[in-house]
Amino acid sequence: MFKRLATSLSRPPQAVFFMKDSWGKVLLYLFFLPLLLVLPVILYASIDSSMKLSRYEHMVKAIEENFVVDDTFIVDGILSYGEPVSTRFEHFTLYIGEQVQERATINFIFEEQHLVMYMSNVEFNRMTYQQIELENHDFSDDSPVNIRNLASSIKLFYEAQPEILYTDILLTYLFGLFDYLFYALLMAFMMLLFIPRIQLPFKFRFKLSVYLTTIWIFFQLVTSLFGIQEINSLGIIVLYIYHIWAFRSMKMISKGVIL
């Protein structure tokens, strides 16, 4: 596997020799490579387990836009509310009042005396409003100070939930696997359309793309490690260049033979 990884990264034209790998070997590579994308998540969590600043700011924005509600207060650690309300940021949903929960998100629910975390309708933990330093709060106050005070209390609750890290790792892997498969299929189809002179069955094109898309995985890994996700789109350009490089290096010298 390491040989295939190194060759796909450094010598894309030579990845053609892996096209006839068994499906078992190709699928093993396909499912293994996105594991690299969880390394930054684990590394950052080992250094600092607090909520990432970008996630905190997404939460603040969600509260500003959809979580300012009239006639809703916490007084001496007891919540009273009028209409139920909810808002979502990333893969989290905040609720006030009884509502149908999102099964695909981590849910934080403001109940009468507690903030409670649910996943798939299963309760994982609860803390009193005193414990999260939210003994008194006016949800109708839309001032920046009040909104960030609420966000800070939710952040305090968030950081007491170790299950969130495991969920982040799983989602990072699953999203990485989906994107990896999508781009491998996309590039296989694009090379079929743009370089039709290479007469290859689609299954060989796909297997080759699985190996060539290694560069996209490493591009995502590097940008995540260095916090420069803004240039992630450049990884698609590099991926396309790798495919063009590999396919234009092929020569059909006889039926069924490729160099």
Tab-separated table of C-alpha atoms in Angstrom:
chain	number	residue	atom	x	y	z
A	1	MET	CA	0.000	0.000	0.000
A	2	PHE	CA	2.828	2.423	0.818
A	3	LYS	CA	4.374	1.808	-2.610
A	4	ARG	CA	1.093	2.707	-4.286
A	5	LEU	CA	0.717	5.800	-2.142
A	6	ALA	CA	4.263	7.033	-2.829
A	7	THR	CA	4.046	6.310	-6.559
A	8	SER	CA	0.643	7.991	-6.902
A	9	LEU	CA	1.991	11.124	-5.224
A	10	SER	CA	5.402	11.402	-6.848
A	11	ARG	CA	5.098	9.615	-10.210
A	12	PRO	CA	1.475	9.756	-11.427
A	13	PRO	CA	2.194	8.218	-14.886
A	14	GLN	CA	3.468	5.049	-13.179
A	15	ALA	CA	0.167	4.590	-11.337
A	16	VAL	CA	-1.047	2.986	-14.572
A	17	PHE	CA	0.637	-0.224	-13.426
A	18	PHE	CA	-1.870	-0.488	-10.572
A	19	MET	CA	-4.944	-0.481	-12.809
A	20	LYS	CA	-5.202	-4.251	-12.784
A	21	ASP	CA	-5.126	-4.531	-9.017
A	22	SER	CA	-7.896	-6.686	-7.573
A	23	TRP	CA	-11.033	-4.902	-6.402
A	24	GLY	CA	-10.217	-5.989	-2.857
A	25	LYS	CA	-6.889	-4.166	-2.950
A	26	VAL	CA	-8.415	-1.055	-4.550
A	27	LEU	CA	-11.273	-0.895	-2.025
A	28	LEU	CA	-8.850	-1.382	0.867
A	29	TYR	CA	-6.864	1.604	-0.401
A	30	LEU	CA	-10.066	3.606	-0.921
A	31	PHE	CA	-11.277	3.039	2.636
A	32	PHE	CA	-7.846	3.438	4.228
A	33	LEU	CA	-6.709	6.737	2.751
A	34	PRO	CA	-9.420	9.016	4.269
A	35	LEU	CA	-8.180	7.906	7.702
A	36	LEU	CA	-5.318	10.350	7.135
A	37	LEU	CA	-7.824	13.195	7.280
A	38	VAL	CA	-8.693	12.476	10.915
A	39	LEU	CA	-5.084	13.044	12.029
A	40	PRO	CA	-5.458	16.859	12.350
A	41	VAL	CA	-8.644	16.405	14.407
A	42	ILE	CA	-6.859	14.078	16.829
A	43	LEU	CA	-3.732	16.248	16.903
A	44	TYR	CA	-5.605	19.461	17.674
A	45	ALA	CA	-7.726	17.740	20.330
A	46	SER	CA	-4.577	16.429	22.055
A	47	ILE	CA	-3.143	19.954	22.157
A	48	ASP	CA	-6.319	21.898	22.936
A	49	SER	CA	-9.661	20.217	23.644
A	50	SER	CA	-11.620	23.480	23.653
A	51	MET	CA	-14.105	24.443	20.941
A	52	LYS	CA	-12.382	25.689	17.805
A	53	LEU	CA	-12.685	29.437	17.245
A	54	SER	CA	-14.294	28.953	13.813
A	55	ARG	CA	-16.984	26.703	15.327
A	56	TYR	CA	-17.570	29.192	18.135
A	57	GLU	CA	-18.074	32.015	15.639
A	58	HIS	CA	-20.500	29.876	13.608
A	59	MET	CA	-22.461	29.296	16.820
A	60	VAL	CA	-22.535	33.022	17.633
A	61	LYS	CA	-23.841	33.778	14.145
A	62	ALA	CA	-26.555	31.100	14.444
A	63	ILE	CA	-27.672	32.534	17.803
A	64	GLU	CA	-27.776	36.068	16.394
A	65	GLU	CA	-29.891	35.014	13.417
A	66	ASN	CA	-32.329	32.481	14.889
A	67	PHE	CA	-32.039	32.150	18.656
A	68	VAL	CA	-33.132	35.568	19.896
A	69	VAL	CA	-36.681	34.999	21.146
A	70	ASP	CA	-39.184	37.039	23.179
A	71	ASP	CA	-40.695	35.961	26.489
A	72	THR	CA	-37.925	33.482	27.175
A	73	PHE	CA	-35.806	33.765	30.307
A	74	ILE	CA	-33.637	31.842	32.724
A	75	VAL	CA	-34.213	33.208	36.224
A	76	ASP	CA	-32.409	31.689	39.206
A	77	GLY	CA	-31.585	28.621	37.138
A	78	ILE	CA	-35.150	27.996	35.902
A	79	LEU	CA	-36.122	28.344	32.230
A	80	SER	CA	-39.472	29.733	31.132
A	81	TYR	CA	-40.335	30.182	27.464
A	82	GLY	CA	-43.123	31.073	25.070
A	83	GLU	CA	-42.671	29.584	21.616
A	84	PRO	CA	-40.226	26.725	20.953
A	85	VAL	CA	-37.250	27.770	18.832
A	86	SER	CA	-34.209	26.109	17.278
A	87	THR	CA	-31.115	26.974	15.280
A	88	ARG	CA	-28.328	25.002	13.666
A	89	PHE	CA	-24.583	25.456	13.133
A	90	GLU	CA	-22.310	22.856	11.527
A	91	HIS	CA	-23.571	19.472	12.818
A	92	PHE	CA	-25.154	20.883	16.008
A	93	THR	CA	-28.704	22.025	16.728
A	94	LEU	CA	-29.809	24.199	19.659
A	95	TYR	CA	-33.366	23.935	20.985
A	96	ILE	CA	-35.578	25.739	23.456
A	97	GLY	CA	-38.692	23.742	24.287
A	98	GLU	CA	-40.011	20.364	23.198
A	99	GLN	CA	-39.506	19.731	19.481
A	100	VAL	CA	-38.765	16.900	17.074
A	101	GLN	CA	-34.999	16.453	17.237
A	102	GLU	CA	-32.698	16.259	14.246
A	103	ARG	CA	-31.342	12.704	14.137
A	104	ALA	CA	-28.361	13.719	11.992
A	105	THR	CA	-26.998	16.331	14.403
A	106	ILE	CA	-25.789	16.650	17.980
A	107	ASN	CA	-28.631	18.331	19.861
A	108	PHE	CA	-28.316	20.751	22.787
A	109	ILE	CA	-31.702	21.249	24.433
A	110	PHE	CA	-32.546	23.944	26.971
A	111	GLU	CA	-34.869	22.224	29.438
A	112	GLU	CA	-36.420	23.655	32.591
A	113	GLN	CA	-33.347	23.338	34.798
A	114	HIS	CA	-30.697	21.819	32.537
A	115	LEU	CA	-28.908	22.069	29.234
A	116	VAL	CA	-29.011	18.522	27.840
A	117	MET	CA	-27.086	16.833	25.024
A	118	TYR	CA	-28.859	14.284	22.838
A	119	MET	CA	-27.657	12.234	19.875
A	120	SER	CA	-30.224	10.196	17.914
A	121	ASN	CA	-32.773	10.857	20.683
A	122	VAL	CA	-30.441	9.336	23.290
A	123	GLU	CA	-29.464	11.525	26.232
A	124	PHE	CA	-25.717	11.674	26.868
A	125	ASN	CA	-25.291	14.334	29.515
A	126	ARG	CA	-26.978	17.227	31.281
A	127	MET	CA	-25.753	20.151	33.333
A	128	THR	CA	-27.644	22.706	35.392
A	129	TYR	CA	-27.644	26.331	34.333
A	130	GLN	CA	-25.603	27.133	37.423
A	131	GLN	CA	-22.920	24.678	36.270
A	132	ILE	CA	-22.601	26.406	32.879
A	133	GLU	CA	-22.690	29.899	34.442
A	134	LEU	CA	-26.068	30.764	32.946
A	135	GLU	CA	-28.160	31.147	36.092
A	136	ASN	CA	-29.873	34.248	34.678
A	137	HIS	CA	-30.327	35.067	31.008
A	138	ASP	CA	-32.718	37.008	28.797
A	139	PHE	CA	-33.058	35.342	25.382
A	140	SER	CA	-34.800	38.426	23.942
A	141	ASP	CA	-31.723	40.616	24.451
A	142	ASP	CA	-29.931	40.748	21.089
A	143	SER	CA	-26.933	42.764	22.272
A	144	PRO	CA	-23.532	41.322	21.237
A	145	VAL	CA	-22.484	40.996	24.883
A	146	ASN	CA	-25.598	39.002	25.802
A	147	ILE	CA	-25.324	36.740	22.755
A	148	ARG	CA	-21.664	35.960	23.457
A	149	ASN	CA	-22.486	35.305	27.101
A	150	LEU	CA	-24.955	32.636	25.967
A	151	ALA	CA	-22.450	31.265	23.444
A	152	SER	CA	-19.766	31.056	26.149
A	153	SER	CA	-22.065	29.029	28.410
A	154	ILE	CA	-22.900	26.628	25.576
A	155	LYS	CA	-19.165	26.387	24.859
A	156	LEU	CA	-18.559	25.457	28.500
A	157	PHE	CA	-21.158	22.675	28.202
A	158	TYR	CA	-19.708	21.554	24.846
A	159	GLU	CA	-16.201	21.202	26.279
A	160	ALA	CA	-17.488	18.863	28.995
A	161	GLN	CA	-18.686	16.321	26.388
A	162	PRO	CA	-15.919	13.902	25.262
A	163	GLU	CA	-18.352	12.178	22.865
A	164	ILE	CA	-18.200	15.196	20.573
A	165	LEU	CA	-14.577	14.427	19.663
A	166	TYR	CA	-15.510	10.891	18.623
A	167	THR	CA	-18.333	12.262	16.490
A	168	ASP	CA	-15.999	14.783	14.850
A	169	ILE	CA	-13.535	11.998	14.019
A	170	LEU	CA	-16.270	9.794	12.524
A	171	LEU	CA	-17.803	12.618	10.477
A	172	THR	CA	-14.401	13.765	9.231
A	173	TYR	CA	-13.702	10.236	8.009
A	174	LEU	CA	-17.123	9.742	6.408
A	175	PHE	CA	-17.115	13.115	4.649
A	176	GLY	CA	-13.546	12.507	3.501
A	177	LEU	CA	-14.480	9.067	2.154
A	178	PHE	CA	-17.505	10.452	0.314
A	179	ASP	CA	-15.488	13.301	-1.246
A	180	TYR	CA	-12.657	10.927	-2.166
A	181	LEU	CA	-15.047	8.557	-3.936
A	182	PHE	CA	-16.854	11.461	-5.628
A	183	TYR	CA	-13.668	13.003	-7.046
A	184	ALA	CA	-12.312	9.629	-8.162
A	185	LEU	CA	-15.537	8.959	-10.082
A	186	LEU	CA	-15.656	12.512	-11.422
A	187	MET	CA	-12.112	12.361	-12.767
A	188	ALA	CA	-12.679	8.924	-14.291
A	189	PHE	CA	-15.664	10.315	-16.220
A	190	MET	CA	-13.812	13.500	-17.195
A	191	MET	CA	-10.880	11.570	-18.630
A	192	LEU	CA	-13.361	9.410	-20.552
A	193	LEU	CA	-14.805	12.563	-22.125
A	194	PHE	CA	-11.671	14.672	-22.575
A	195	ILE	CA	-9.116	12.018	-23.507
A	196	PRO	CA	-11.144	9.474	-25.495
A	197	ARG	CA	-8.130	8.306	-27.525
A	198	ILE	CA	-7.091	6.117	-24.585
A	199	GLN	CA	-9.305	3.068	-25.031
A	200	LEU	CA	-9.719	1.825	-21.469
A	201	PRO	CA	-12.667	0.068	-19.812
A	202	PHE	CA	-14.253	2.314	-17.208
A	203	LYS	CA	-13.303	-0.022	-14.353
A	204	PHE	CA	-9.609	0.542	-15.141
A	205	ARG	CA	-10.149	4.300	-15.353
A	206	PHE	CA	-11.825	4.256	-11.953
A	207	LYS	CA	-9.083	2.166	-10.335
A	208	LEU	CA	-6.461	4.524	-11.743
A	209	SER	CA	-8.414	7.535	-10.432
A	210	VAL	CA	-8.578	5.989	-6.957
A	211	TYR	CA	-4.772	6.037	-6.874
A	212	LEU	CA	-4.350	9.405	-8.573
A	213	THR	CA	-6.821	11.044	-6.174
A	214	THR	CA	-4.272	10.401	-3.418
A	215	ILE	CA	-2.945	13.894	-4.166
A	216	TRP	CA	-6.317	15.406	-3.246
A	217	ILE	CA	-6.303	13.618	0.123
A	218	PHE	CA	-2.804	14.901	0.883
A	219	PHE	CA	-3.727	18.414	-0.214
A	220	GLN	CA	-6.656	18.390	2.244
A	221	LEU	CA	-4.402	16.986	4.963
A	222	VAL	CA	-1.772	19.700	4.531
A	223	THR	CA	-4.269	22.586	4.396
A	224	SER	CA	-5.983	21.264	7.536
A	225	LEU	CA	-2.722	20.870	9.440
A	226	PHE	CA	-1.621	24.416	8.589
A	227	GLY	CA	-5.067	25.993	8.929
A	228	ILE	CA	-5.255	27.203	5.332
A	229	GLN	CA	-8.508	25.531	4.256
A	230	GLU	CA	-9.292	28.632	2.178
A	231	ILE	CA	-7.167	27.179	-0.633
A	232	ASN	CA	-8.797	23.721	-0.566
A	233	SER	CA	-10.314	24.338	-4.006
A	234	LEU	CA	-6.799	24.381	-5.478
A	235	GLY	CA	-6.604	20.678	-4.641
A	236	ILE	CA	-9.134	19.969	-7.417
A	237	ILE	CA	-6.917	21.761	-9.930
A	238	VAL	CA	-3.881	19.763	-8.811
A	239	LEU	CA	-5.957	16.565	-9.025
A	240	TYR	CA	-6.991	17.388	-12.597
A	241	ILE	CA	-3.357	18.099	-13.551
A	242	TYR	CA	-2.292	14.730	-12.116
A	243	HIS	CA	-4.909	12.965	-14.231
A	244	ILE	CA	-3.951	14.810	-17.407
A	245	TRP	CA	-0.295	14.052	-16.710
A	246	ALA	CA	-0.975	10.339	-16.214
A	247	PHE	CA	-3.324	9.877	-19.170
A	248	ARG	CA	-1.219	11.847	-21.636
A	249	SER	CA	1.780	9.744	-20.690
A	250	MET	CA	0.011	6.587	-21.877
A	251	LYS	CA	0.617	5.148	-25.311
A	252	MET	CA	-1.500	2.447	-26.916
A	253	ILE	CA	0.926	0.262	-28.837
A	254	SER	CA	-1.422	-2.620	-29.611
A	255	LYS	CA	-4.874	-3.797	-28.706
A	256	GLY	CA	-5.102	-4.187	-24.970
A	257	VAL	CA	-1.521	-3.072	-24.280
A	258	ILE	CA	-0.717	0.249	-22.593
A	259	LEU	CA	2.580	1.909	-21.941
